[in-house]
Amino acid sequence: RCEIARALATDPRLILLDEPFAGVDPIAVIDIQKIIRFLKERGIGVLI
């Protein structure tokens, strides 16, 4: 989550996430999925 926040600091139109679920517990995976959906709703492209 911290790295996603860091990437958003520059107000990008596209974010590249390399293995965002690797080594993450199941609850955090759900949180990351929610963040990705939120980014989509705001018009920010997400490439996984």
PDB file of N, CA and C in Angstrom:
ATOM      1  N   ARG A   1       0.816  -1.198   0.000  1.00  0.00           N
ATOM      2  CA  ARG A   1       0.000   0.000   0.000  1.00  0.00           C
ATOM      3  C   ARG A   1       0.854   1.253   0.000  1.00  0.00           C
ATOM      4  N   CYS A   2       1.948   1.195   0.705  1.00  0.00           N
ATOM      5  CA  CYS A   2       2.839   2.356   0.785  1.00  0.00           C
ATOM      6  C   CYS A   2       3.406   2.700  -0.590  1.00  0.00           C
ATOM      7  N   GLU A   3       3.777   1.697  -1.348  1.00  0.00           N
ATOM      8  CA  GLU A   3       4.333   1.943  -2.682  1.00  0.00           C
ATOM      9  C   GLU A   3       3.278   2.506  -3.628  1.00  0.00           C
ATOM     10  N   ILE A   4       2.042   2.081  -3.490  1.00  0.00           N
ATOM     11  CA  ILE A   4       0.966   2.634  -4.323  1.00  0.00           C
ATOM     12  C   ILE A   4       0.779   4.107  -3.976  1.00  0.00           C
ATOM     13  N   ALA A   5       0.780   4.430  -2.701  1.00  0.00           N
ATOM     14  CA  ALA A   5       0.646   5.828  -2.275  1.00  0.00           C
ATOM     15  C   ALA A   5       1.804   6.660  -2.805  1.00  0.00           C
ATOM     16  N   ARG A   6       2.978   6.096  -2.774  1.00  0.00           N
ATOM     17  CA  ARG A   6       4.164   6.794  -3.287  1.00  0.00           C
ATOM     18  C   ARG A   6       4.030   7.071  -4.778  1.00  0.00           C
ATOM     19  N   ALA A   7       3.529   6.098  -5.521  1.00  0.00           N
ATOM     20  CA  ALA A   7       3.345   6.270  -6.965  1.00  0.00           C
ATOM     21  C   ALA A   7       2.289   7.331  -7.265  1.00  0.00           C
ATOM     22  N   LEU A   8       1.288   7.447  -6.415  1.00  0.00           N
ATOM     23  CA  LEU A   8       0.209   8.415  -6.633  1.00  0.00           C
ATOM     24  C   LEU A   8       0.621   9.850  -6.305  1.00  0.00           C
ATOM     25  N   ALA A   9       1.739  10.022  -5.633  1.00  0.00           N
ATOM     26  CA  ALA A   9       2.182  11.357  -5.232  1.00  0.00           C
ATOM     27  C   ALA A   9       2.441  12.270  -6.424  1.00  0.00           C
ATOM     28  N   THR A  10       2.723  11.690  -7.583  1.00  0.00           N
ATOM     29  CA  THR A  10       3.024  12.493  -8.773  1.00  0.00           C
ATOM     30  C   THR A  10       1.814  12.677  -9.672  1.00  0.00           C
ATOM     31  N   ASP A  11       0.628  12.239  -9.231  1.00  0.00           N
ATOM     32  CA  ASP A  11      -0.618  12.358  -9.989  1.00  0.00           C
ATOM     33  C   ASP A  11      -0.503  11.739 -11.391  1.00  0.00           C
ATOM     34  N   PRO A  12      -0.184  10.437 -11.463  1.00  0.00           N
ATOM     35  CA  PRO A  12       0.019   9.787 -12.761  1.00  0.00           C
ATOM     36  C   PRO A  12      -1.291   9.445 -13.465  1.00  0.00           C
ATOM     37  N   ARG A  13      -1.196   9.188 -14.765  1.00  0.00           N
ATOM     38  CA  ARG A  13      -2.345   8.693 -15.526  1.00  0.00           C
ATOM     39  C   ARG A  13      -2.296   7.178 -15.639  1.00  0.00           C
ATOM     40  N   LEU A  14      -1.118   6.593 -15.386  1.00  0.00           N
ATOM     41  CA  LEU A  14      -0.916   5.149 -15.485  1.00  0.00           C
ATOM     42  C   LEU A  14       0.034   4.709 -14.379  1.00  0.00           C
ATOM     43  N   ILE A  15      -0.299   3.584 -13.751  1.00  0.00           N
ATOM     44  CA  ILE A  15       0.563   3.006 -12.720  1.00  0.00           C
ATOM     45  C   ILE A  15       0.871   1.569 -13.108  1.00  0.00           C
ATOM     46  N   LEU A  16       2.139   1.197 -13.022  1.00  0.00           N
ATOM     47  CA  LEU A  16       2.581  -0.168 -13.286  1.00  0.00           C
ATOM     48  C   LEU A  16       2.821  -0.845 -11.941  1.00  0.00           C
ATOM     49  N   LEU A  17       2.101  -1.932 -11.688  1.00  0.00           N
ATOM     50  CA  LEU A  17       2.259  -2.688 -10.448  1.00  0.00           C
ATOM     51  C   LEU A  17       2.872  -4.041 -10.782  1.00  0.00           C
ATOM     52  N   ASP A  18       4.088  -4.275 -10.313  1.00  0.00           N
ATOM     53  CA  ASP A  18       4.790  -5.528 -10.567  1.00  0.00           C
ATOM     54  C   ASP A  18       4.555  -6.469  -9.390  1.00  0.00           C
ATOM     55  N   GLU A  19       3.760  -7.499  -9.606  1.00  0.00           N
ATOM     56  CA  GLU A  19       3.425  -8.498  -8.589  1.00  0.00           C
ATOM     57  C   GLU A  19       2.925  -7.848  -7.292  1.00  0.00           C
ATOM     58  N   PRO A  20       1.826  -7.103  -7.361  1.00  0.00           N
ATOM     59  CA  PRO A  20       1.355  -6.395  -6.168  1.00  0.00           C
ATOM     60  C   PRO A  20       0.846  -7.303  -5.051  1.00  0.00           C
ATOM     61  N   PHE A  21       0.577  -8.570  -5.368  1.00  0.00           N
ATOM     62  CA  PHE A  21       0.034  -9.477  -4.358  1.00  0.00           C
ATOM     63  C   PHE A  21       1.068 -10.465  -3.822  1.00  0.00           C
ATOM     64  N   ALA A  22       2.304 -10.379  -4.291  1.00  0.00           N
ATOM     65  CA  ALA A  22       3.350 -11.311  -3.864  1.00  0.00           C
ATOM     66  C   ALA A  22       3.722 -11.059  -2.401  1.00  0.00           C
ATOM     67  N   GLY A  23       3.662 -12.095  -1.602  1.00  0.00           N
ATOM     68  CA  GLY A  23       4.057 -12.006  -0.206  1.00  0.00           C
ATOM     69  C   GLY A  23       3.128 -11.186   0.666  1.00  0.00           C
ATOM     70  N   VAL A  24       1.886 -11.030   0.230  1.00  0.00           N
ATOM     71  CA  VAL A  24       0.925 -10.209   0.965  1.00  0.00           C
ATOM     72  C   VAL A  24      -0.149 -11.122   1.555  1.00  0.00           C
ATOM     73  N   ASP A  25      -0.564 -10.824   2.778  1.00  0.00           N
ATOM     74  CA  ASP A  25      -1.590 -11.651   3.411  1.00  0.00           C
ATOM     75  C   ASP A  25      -2.948 -11.443   2.726  1.00  0.00           C
ATOM     76  N   PRO A  26      -3.871 -12.403   2.867  1.00  0.00           N
ATOM     77  CA  PRO A  26      -5.166 -12.346   2.168  1.00  0.00           C
ATOM     78  C   PRO A  26      -5.985 -11.086   2.445  1.00  0.00           C
ATOM     79  N   ILE A  27      -5.920 -10.564   3.632  1.00  0.00           N
ATOM     80  CA  ILE A  27      -6.678  -9.344   3.941  1.00  0.00           C
ATOM     81  C   ILE A  27      -6.101  -8.156   3.178  1.00  0.00           C
ATOM     82  N   ALA A  28      -4.782  -8.079   3.108  1.00  0.00           N
ATOM     83  CA  ALA A  28      -4.143  -6.990   2.367  1.00  0.00           C
ATOM     84  C   ALA A  28      -4.424  -7.109   0.875  1.00  0.00           C
ATOM     85  N   VAL A  29      -4.548  -8.335   0.361  1.00  0.00           N
ATOM     86  CA  VAL A  29      -4.886  -8.534  -1.051  1.00  0.00           C
ATOM     87  C   VAL A  29      -6.237  -7.889  -1.350  1.00  0.00           C
ATOM     88  N   ILE A  30      -7.199  -8.086  -0.482  1.00  0.00           N
ATOM     89  CA  ILE A  30      -8.525  -7.481  -0.665  1.00  0.00           C
ATOM     90  C   ILE A  30      -8.415  -5.961  -0.651  1.00  0.00           C
ATOM     91  N   ASP A  31      -7.619  -5.426   0.261  1.00  0.00           N
ATOM     92  CA  ASP A  31      -7.421  -3.972   0.322  1.00  0.00           C
ATOM     93  C   ASP A  31      -6.785  -3.443  -0.959  1.00  0.00           C
ATOM     94  N   ILE A  32      -5.793  -4.145  -1.470  1.00  0.00           N
ATOM     95  CA  ILE A  32      -5.123  -3.718  -2.704  1.00  0.00           C
ATOM     96  C   ILE A  32      -6.092  -3.775  -3.878  1.00  0.00           C
ATOM     97  N   GLN A  33      -6.928  -4.804  -3.929  1.00  0.00           N
ATOM     98  CA  GLN A  33      -7.931  -4.889  -4.992  1.00  0.00           C
ATOM     99  C   GLN A  33      -8.894  -3.707  -4.929  1.00  0.00           C
ATOM    100  N   LYS A  34      -9.287  -3.309  -3.735  1.00  0.00           N
ATOM    101  CA  LYS A  34     -10.168  -2.149  -3.578  1.00  0.00           C
ATOM    102  C   LYS A  34      -9.481  -0.876  -4.058  1.00  0.00           C
ATOM    103  N   ILE A  35      -8.202  -0.742  -3.741  1.00  0.00           N
ATOM    104  CA  ILE A  35      -7.439   0.430  -4.186  1.00  0.00           C
ATOM    105  C   ILE A  35      -7.369   0.463  -5.705  1.00  0.00           C
ATOM    106  N   ILE A  36      -7.131  -0.685  -6.331  1.00  0.00           N
ATOM    107  CA  ILE A  36      -7.052  -0.753  -7.791  1.00  0.00           C
ATOM    108  C   ILE A  36      -8.391  -0.367  -8.412  1.00  0.00           C
ATOM    109  N   ARG A  37      -9.487  -0.839  -7.847  1.00  0.00           N
ATOM    110  CA  ARG A  37     -10.819  -0.450  -8.353  1.00  0.00           C
ATOM    111  C   ARG A  37     -11.051   1.056  -8.209  1.00  0.00           C
ATOM    112  N   PHE A  38     -10.635   1.616  -7.088  1.00  0.00           N
ATOM    113  CA  PHE A  38     -10.770   3.054  -6.861  1.00  0.00           C
ATOM    114  C   PHE A  38      -9.973   3.842  -7.898  1.00  0.00           C
ATOM    115  N   LEU A  39      -8.769   3.382  -8.195  1.00  0.00           N
ATOM    116  CA  LEU A  39      -7.943   4.058  -9.200  1.00  0.00           C
ATOM    117  C   LEU A  39      -8.627   4.014 -10.562  1.00  0.00           C
ATOM    118  N   LYS A  40      -9.218   2.875 -10.885  1.00  0.00           N
ATOM    119  CA  LYS A  40      -9.942   2.731 -12.153  1.00  0.00           C
ATOM    120  C   LYS A  40     -11.092   3.734 -12.232  1.00  0.00           C
ATOM    121  N   GLU A  41     -11.826   3.867 -11.141  1.00  0.00           N
ATOM    122  CA  GLU A  41     -12.951   4.809 -11.102  1.00  0.00           C
ATOM    123  C   GLU A  41     -12.490   6.253 -11.290  1.00  0.00           C
ATOM    124  N   ARG A  42     -11.281   6.555 -10.859  1.00  0.00           N
ATOM    125  CA  ARG A  42     -10.732   7.907 -11.007  1.00  0.00           C
ATOM    126  C   ARG A  42     -10.077   8.118 -12.366  1.00  0.00           C
ATOM    127  N   GLY A  43     -10.073   7.085 -13.208  1.00  0.00           N
ATOM    128  CA  GLY A  43      -9.515   7.218 -14.549  1.00  0.00           C
ATOM    129  C   GLY A  43      -8.018   7.002 -14.622  1.00  0.00           C
ATOM    130  N   ILE A  44      -7.446   6.391 -13.594  1.00  0.00           N
ATOM    131  CA  ILE A  44      -6.014   6.099 -13.589  1.00  0.00           C
ATOM    132  C   ILE A  44      -5.827   4.668 -14.079  1.00  0.00           C
ATOM    133  N   GLY A  45      -5.043   4.506 -15.129  1.00  0.00           N
ATOM    134  CA  GLY A  45      -4.786   3.180 -15.672  1.00  0.00           C
ATOM    135  C   GLY A  45      -3.870   2.390 -14.754  1.00  0.00           C
ATOM    136  N   VAL A  46      -4.148   1.105 -14.618  1.00  0.00           N
ATOM    137  CA  VAL A  46      -3.329   0.230 -13.784  1.00  0.00           C
ATOM    138  C   VAL A  46      -2.931  -0.974 -14.617  1.00  0.00           C
ATOM    139  N   LEU A  47      -1.625  -1.175 -14.763  1.00  0.00           N
ATOM    140  CA  LEU A  47      -1.093  -2.318 -15.494  1.00  0.00           C
ATOM    141  C   LEU A  47      -0.443  -3.248 -14.486  1.00  0.00           C
ATOM    142  N   ILE A  48      -0.940  -4.490 -14.431  1.00  0.00           N
ATOM    143  CA  ILE A  48      -0.409  -5.459 -13.466  1.00  0.00           C
ATOM    144  C   ILE A  48       0.392  -6.500 -14.217  1.00  0.00           C
TER     145      ILE A  48
END
